Amino acid sequence: MRSLSAPAVRITSRPPPQQPLVQDLSDSSNSNSSFYQQTQRQEASSGNLVLFNQVQEHQQEIQQLRGQIEELRHQLEQLRRQSQQQYLDIEDRLMSSGPTQIEQSTPAVEPEAAEEVVNAPSRSNVSEDAQADYQAAFAHVQARRFDEAIAAFDAFVTDHPDTSLTANGHYWLGELYAAEGELDAADQAFSRVIDDYSGSSKVPDAIYKLGLVKARKGEAELSRELLERVRDDYPQSSAAGLPMTFAPISGLIFLIYFCFRESA
């Protein structure tokens, strides 16, 4: 009896169909967005750090400036007191002395200028008219009639150009013009004493006062040079003992000082 057997069936398995490669753009977009946000946060953080450092630097600079302002304020107060004392001394001399005594108390000329002093005109060449005109002009100063004093001293130096008091006349013109705020005229008057009457005992005072005038005009460097010149060339003069601490201060500080002094 024949046996029946079922034919063998070859079963082959096929791989499942491949899924199409699809990029999840939504995830990529989120990733990029996150990256950009992180970058922006880093940039913002870096910018904040730079800004913070700048603020710190500015604060340090402000502290330094405040310290300098306090130092200048202290110097200005010292100068105000010294200047006030100086002018009180001049006030006492004006009220208690006549012109002759005042002129005799002016600073002595340094040994370096001894040769010039020998050639300087003596008091004996002052005529009675010149002496009278000088005393009349000085009386206006004592009375605080500055306009009249300017006119009188101007007439004096014009009428008596070669006496031993002529330099003093130009010097007082400088003082009076400076008091009236006519700085260019004061500059010219003090310069006249320095340039044309180098042997006069008024030269150290004229150099010093010219330095103050230059400062008021904002010419700080010229002012410093003049003040140092008084100290170096006439160390024994009374002008050399006057305040020199404001020599390095700028012209603006000078202006503040004089405005403060004159308003006090």
Tab-separated table of C-alpha atoms in Angstrom:
chain	number	residue	atom	x	y	z
A	1	MET	CA	0.000	0.000	0.000
A	2	ARG	CA	1.578	3.213	-1.062
A	3	SER	CA	1.856	5.901	1.480
A	4	LEU	CA	0.898	9.341	0.449
A	5	SER	CA	3.065	12.125	1.664
A	6	ALA	CA	2.329	15.774	1.248
A	7	PRO	CA	4.716	17.579	-0.943
A	8	ALA	CA	7.214	19.692	0.934
A	9	VAL	CA	6.405	23.325	0.871
A	10	ARG	CA	9.357	25.749	0.986
A	11	ILE	CA	8.455	28.632	3.017
A	12	THR	CA	10.746	31.548	2.689
A	13	SER	CA	10.428	34.536	4.896
A	14	ARG	CA	10.716	37.958	3.328
A	15	PRO	CA	12.107	40.877	5.303
A	16	PRO	CA	9.509	43.392	6.249
A	17	PRO	CA	9.331	46.354	3.991
A	18	GLN	CA	11.711	49.151	5.044
A	19	GLN	CA	10.126	52.187	6.502
A	20	PRO	CA	10.928	55.389	4.651
A	21	LEU	CA	13.504	57.571	6.354
A	22	VAL	CA	11.654	60.598	7.619
A	23	GLN	CA	13.467	63.290	9.581
A	24	ASP	CA	11.532	64.722	12.446
A	25	LEU	CA	11.872	68.323	11.513
A	26	SER	CA	9.853	69.387	14.477
A	27	ASP	CA	12.428	67.886	16.844
A	28	SER	CA	15.290	69.444	14.870
A	29	SER	CA	13.584	72.804	14.966
A	30	ASN	CA	13.192	72.526	18.692
A	31	SER	CA	16.845	71.563	19.031
A	32	ASN	CA	18.008	74.486	16.921
A	33	SER	CA	15.729	76.818	18.813
A	34	SER	CA	17.153	75.576	22.060
A	35	PHE	CA	20.697	76.089	20.733
A	36	TYR	CA	19.917	79.623	19.649
A	37	GLN	CA	18.353	80.385	22.982
A	38	GLN	CA	21.401	79.075	24.796
A	39	THR	CA	23.659	81.141	22.557
A	40	GLN	CA	21.584	84.234	23.164
A	41	ARG	CA	21.661	83.632	26.894
A	42	GLN	CA	25.438	83.257	26.798
A	43	GLU	CA	25.796	86.451	24.782
A	44	ALA	CA	23.482	88.284	27.145
A	45	SER	CA	25.425	86.966	30.117
A	46	SER	CA	28.707	88.038	28.526
A	47	GLY	CA	27.283	91.486	27.759
A	48	ASN	CA	26.072	91.857	31.325
A	49	LEU	CA	29.543	90.982	32.585
A	50	VAL	CA	31.133	93.624	30.364
A	51	LEU	CA	28.573	96.169	31.496
A	52	PHE	CA	29.180	95.258	35.124
A	53	ASN	CA	32.928	95.709	34.700
A	54	GLN	CA	32.376	99.085	33.063
A	55	VAL	CA	30.137	100.178	35.915
A	56	GLN	CA	32.783	99.090	38.406
A	57	GLU	CA	35.454	101.054	36.544
A	58	HIS	CA	33.248	104.141	36.418
A	59	GLN	CA	32.540	103.870	40.121
A	60	GLN	CA	36.266	103.707	40.853
A	61	GLU	CA	36.881	106.746	38.653
A	62	ILE	CA	34.094	108.632	40.422
A	63	GLN	CA	35.626	107.803	43.791
A	64	GLN	CA	39.006	109.058	42.603
A	65	LEU	CA	37.446	112.261	41.275
A	66	ARG	CA	35.624	112.802	44.539
A	67	GLY	CA	38.907	112.442	46.379
A	68	GLN	CA	40.556	114.957	44.074
A	69	ILE	CA	37.645	117.366	44.496
A	70	GLU	CA	37.910	117.127	48.268
A	71	GLU	CA	41.643	117.746	48.077
A	72	LEU	CA	41.129	120.780	45.836
A	73	ARG	CA	38.377	122.043	48.101
A	74	HIS	CA	40.756	121.815	51.043
A	75	GLN	CA	43.430	123.672	49.089
A	76	LEU	CA	40.943	126.357	48.087
A	77	GLU	CA	39.936	126.873	51.699
A	78	GLN	CA	43.576	127.217	52.696
A	79	LEU	CA	44.131	129.698	49.897
A	80	ARG	CA	41.066	131.670	50.898
A	81	ARG	CA	42.332	132.001	54.447
A	82	GLN	CA	45.860	132.861	53.360
A	83	SER	CA	44.595	135.390	50.849
A	84	GLN	CA	42.267	136.932	53.402
A	85	GLN	CA	45.134	137.269	55.865
A	86	GLN	CA	47.345	138.753	53.183
A	87	TYR	CA	44.826	141.418	52.284
A	88	LEU	CA	44.105	142.117	55.947
A	89	ASP	CA	47.817	142.788	56.362
A	90	ILE	CA	47.750	145.116	53.364
A	91	GLU	CA	44.664	146.782	54.815
A	92	ASP	CA	46.486	147.421	58.085
A	93	ARG	CA	49.448	148.856	56.240
A	94	LEU	CA	47.241	151.101	54.132
A	95	MET	CA	45.323	152.436	57.096
A	96	SER	CA	48.292	152.924	59.412
A	97	SER	CA	50.992	154.067	57.015
A	98	GLY	CA	51.580	156.751	54.494
A	99	PRO	CA	52.954	156.075	51.014
A	100	THR	CA	56.557	156.645	52.064
A	101	GLN	CA	56.424	154.081	54.862
A	102	ILE	CA	54.695	151.561	52.621
A	103	GLU	CA	57.267	151.897	49.893
A	104	GLN	CA	60.098	151.478	52.409
A	105	SER	CA	58.564	148.182	53.536
A	106	THR	CA	58.476	146.657	50.068
A	107	PRO	CA	60.521	143.462	49.424
A	108	ALA	CA	64.254	143.800	49.052
A	109	VAL	CA	65.902	142.858	45.775
A	110	GLU	CA	67.949	139.676	45.706
A	111	PRO	CA	71.789	139.728	45.564
A	112	GLU	CA	71.609	138.544	41.954
A	113	ALA	CA	70.007	141.856	41.061
A	114	ALA	CA	72.471	143.983	43.057
A	115	GLU	CA	74.038	145.393	39.919
A	116	GLU	CA	70.642	146.497	38.670
A	117	VAL	CA	69.884	148.150	42.005
A	118	VAL	CA	73.068	150.200	41.761
A	119	ASN	CA	71.817	151.620	38.476
A	120	ALA	CA	68.287	152.167	39.731
A	121	PRO	CA	67.136	155.750	40.251
A	122	SER	CA	67.450	157.017	43.807
A	123	ARG	CA	64.643	158.510	45.872
A	124	SER	CA	66.408	161.860	45.638
A	125	ASN	CA	65.348	162.241	42.007
A	126	VAL	CA	61.700	162.534	43.052
A	127	SER	CA	60.643	166.145	42.799
A	128	GLU	CA	58.225	167.738	45.203
A	129	ASP	CA	55.581	167.788	42.485
A	130	ALA	CA	56.077	164.097	41.759
A	131	GLN	CA	55.920	163.230	45.458
A	132	ALA	CA	52.753	165.265	45.867
A	133	ASP	CA	51.106	163.664	42.826
A	134	TYR	CA	52.021	160.202	44.066
A	135	GLN	CA	50.631	160.854	47.541
A	136	ALA	CA	47.440	162.268	46.048
A	137	ALA	CA	46.980	159.165	43.900
A	138	PHE	CA	47.682	156.913	46.854
A	139	ALA	CA	45.136	158.766	48.946
A	140	HIS	CA	42.472	157.593	46.487
A	141	VAL	CA	43.604	154.001	47.078
A	142	GLN	CA	43.323	154.431	50.840
A	143	ALA	CA	39.844	155.875	50.398
A	144	ARG	CA	38.842	152.999	48.087
A	145	ARG	CA	38.106	155.412	45.262
A	146	PHE	CA	39.558	153.073	42.673
A	147	ASP	CA	38.410	154.885	39.546
A	148	GLU	CA	39.954	158.126	40.772
A	149	ALA	CA	43.079	156.255	41.840
A	150	ILE	CA	43.485	154.723	38.372
A	151	ALA	CA	43.171	158.112	36.718
A	152	ALA	CA	45.612	159.674	39.190
A	153	PHE	CA	48.274	156.973	38.867
A	154	ASP	CA	47.908	156.963	35.100
A	155	ALA	CA	48.545	160.699	35.086
A	156	PHE	CA	51.452	160.242	37.493
A	157	VAL	CA	53.359	157.712	35.350
A	158	THR	CA	52.726	159.874	32.284
A	159	ASP	CA	53.894	163.107	33.908
A	160	HIS	CA	56.787	161.549	35.866
A	161	PRO	CA	58.189	158.677	33.748
A	162	ASP	CA	61.734	158.633	35.174
A	163	THR	CA	61.456	158.803	38.948
A	164	SER	CA	62.108	156.076	41.479
A	165	LEU	CA	58.371	156.043	42.190
A	166	THR	CA	57.322	155.464	38.582
A	167	ALA	CA	57.587	151.676	38.910
A	168	ASN	CA	55.427	151.883	42.014
A	169	GLY	CA	52.870	153.857	40.046
A	170	HIS	CA	52.666	151.161	37.378
A	171	TYR	CA	52.459	148.505	40.085
A	172	TRP	CA	49.485	150.185	41.747
A	173	LEU	CA	47.825	150.561	38.381
A	174	GLY	CA	48.124	146.791	38.049
A	175	GLU	CA	46.607	146.264	41.498
A	176	LEU	CA	43.744	148.628	40.765
A	177	TYR	CA	42.973	147.207	37.338
A	178	ALA	CA	43.000	143.688	38.797
A	179	ALA	CA	40.612	144.775	41.549
A	180	GLU	CA	38.294	146.209	38.900
A	181	GLY	CA	38.463	143.013	36.825
A	182	GLU	CA	40.307	144.673	33.932
A	183	LEU	CA	42.766	141.816	33.582
A	184	ASP	CA	44.407	142.802	30.297
A	185	ALA	CA	45.194	146.265	31.648
A	186	ALA	CA	46.489	144.731	34.885
A	187	ASP	CA	48.639	142.342	32.844
A	188	GLN	CA	50.190	145.254	30.953
A	189	ALA	CA	50.825	147.295	34.106
A	190	PHE	CA	52.569	144.489	35.992
A	191	SER	CA	54.545	143.540	32.882
A	192	ARG	CA	55.670	147.160	32.573
A	193	VAL	CA	57.173	147.004	36.066
A	194	ILE	CA	58.964	143.742	35.313
A	195	ASP	CA	60.279	144.688	31.878
A	196	ASP	CA	61.070	148.389	32.263
A	197	TYR	CA	62.047	148.682	35.936
A	198	SER	CA	63.981	145.496	36.635
A	199	GLY	CA	65.883	147.126	39.497
A	200	SER	CA	62.778	148.137	41.391
A	201	SER	CA	61.907	146.495	44.679
A	202	LYS	CA	58.398	146.092	43.275
A	203	VAL	CA	59.515	143.482	40.732
A	204	PRO	CA	58.944	140.376	42.939
A	205	ASP	CA	55.468	141.585	43.873
A	206	ALA	CA	54.717	142.438	40.245
A	207	ILE	CA	55.775	138.961	39.085
A	208	TYR	CA	53.625	137.332	41.736
A	209	LYS	CA	50.579	139.475	40.981
A	210	LEU	CA	51.054	138.921	37.257
A	211	GLY	CA	50.968	135.192	38.003
A	212	LEU	CA	47.612	135.644	39.701
A	213	VAL	CA	46.311	137.669	36.779
A	214	LYS	CA	47.441	134.987	34.320
A	215	ALA	CA	45.590	132.427	36.414
A	216	ARG	CA	42.402	134.463	36.333
A	217	LYS	CA	42.751	134.688	32.562
A	218	GLY	CA	42.981	130.894	32.365
A	219	GLU	CA	46.680	130.844	31.426
A	220	ALA	CA	47.616	128.215	33.998
A	221	GLU	CA	51.035	127.303	32.594
A	222	LEU	CA	52.236	130.917	32.449
A	223	SER	CA	50.873	131.466	35.938
A	224	ARG	CA	52.819	128.500	37.274
A	225	GLU	CA	56.025	129.708	35.630
A	226	LEU	CA	55.670	133.184	37.136
A	227	LEU	CA	54.964	131.904	40.633
A	228	GLU	CA	57.947	129.569	40.438
A	229	ARG	CA	60.062	132.463	39.174
A	230	VAL	CA	59.272	134.457	42.308
A	231	ARG	CA	60.232	131.533	44.497
A	232	ASP	CA	63.430	130.741	42.580
A	233	ASP	CA	64.719	134.228	41.720
A	234	TYR	CA	63.573	136.140	44.803
A	235	PRO	CA	63.469	133.571	47.628
A	236	GLN	CA	63.955	136.202	50.345
A	237	SER	CA	61.186	138.488	49.143
A	238	SER	CA	57.846	138.682	50.902
A	239	ALA	CA	56.170	137.644	47.639
A	240	ALA	CA	58.029	134.313	47.742
A	241	GLY	CA	56.318	133.566	51.036
A	242	LEU	CA	52.847	133.981	49.602
A	243	PRO	CA	50.756	130.908	48.651
A	244	MET	CA	52.332	128.758	45.960
A	245	THR	CA	50.184	125.669	46.473
A	246	PHE	CA	47.800	126.623	43.694
A	247	ALA	CA	50.531	126.801	41.048
A	248	PRO	CA	49.680	123.357	39.581
A	249	ILE	CA	45.958	123.866	39.692
A	250	SER	CA	44.225	124.346	36.391
A	251	GLY	CA	42.927	127.664	35.136
A	252	LEU	CA	39.374	126.567	35.858
A	253	ILE	CA	40.238	125.904	39.481
A	254	PHE	CA	41.905	129.305	39.640
A	255	LEU	CA	38.714	130.866	38.366
A	256	ILE	CA	36.671	128.994	40.957
A	257	TYR	CA	39.083	130.126	43.643
A	258	PHE	CA	38.936	133.800	42.734
A	259	CYS	CA	35.168	133.783	42.327
A	260	PHE	CA	34.899	132.128	45.724
A	261	ARG	CA	37.345	134.592	47.273
A	262	GLU	CA	35.708	137.675	45.846
A	263	SER	CA	32.236	136.525	46.833
A	264	ALA	CA	33.292	135.717	50.400
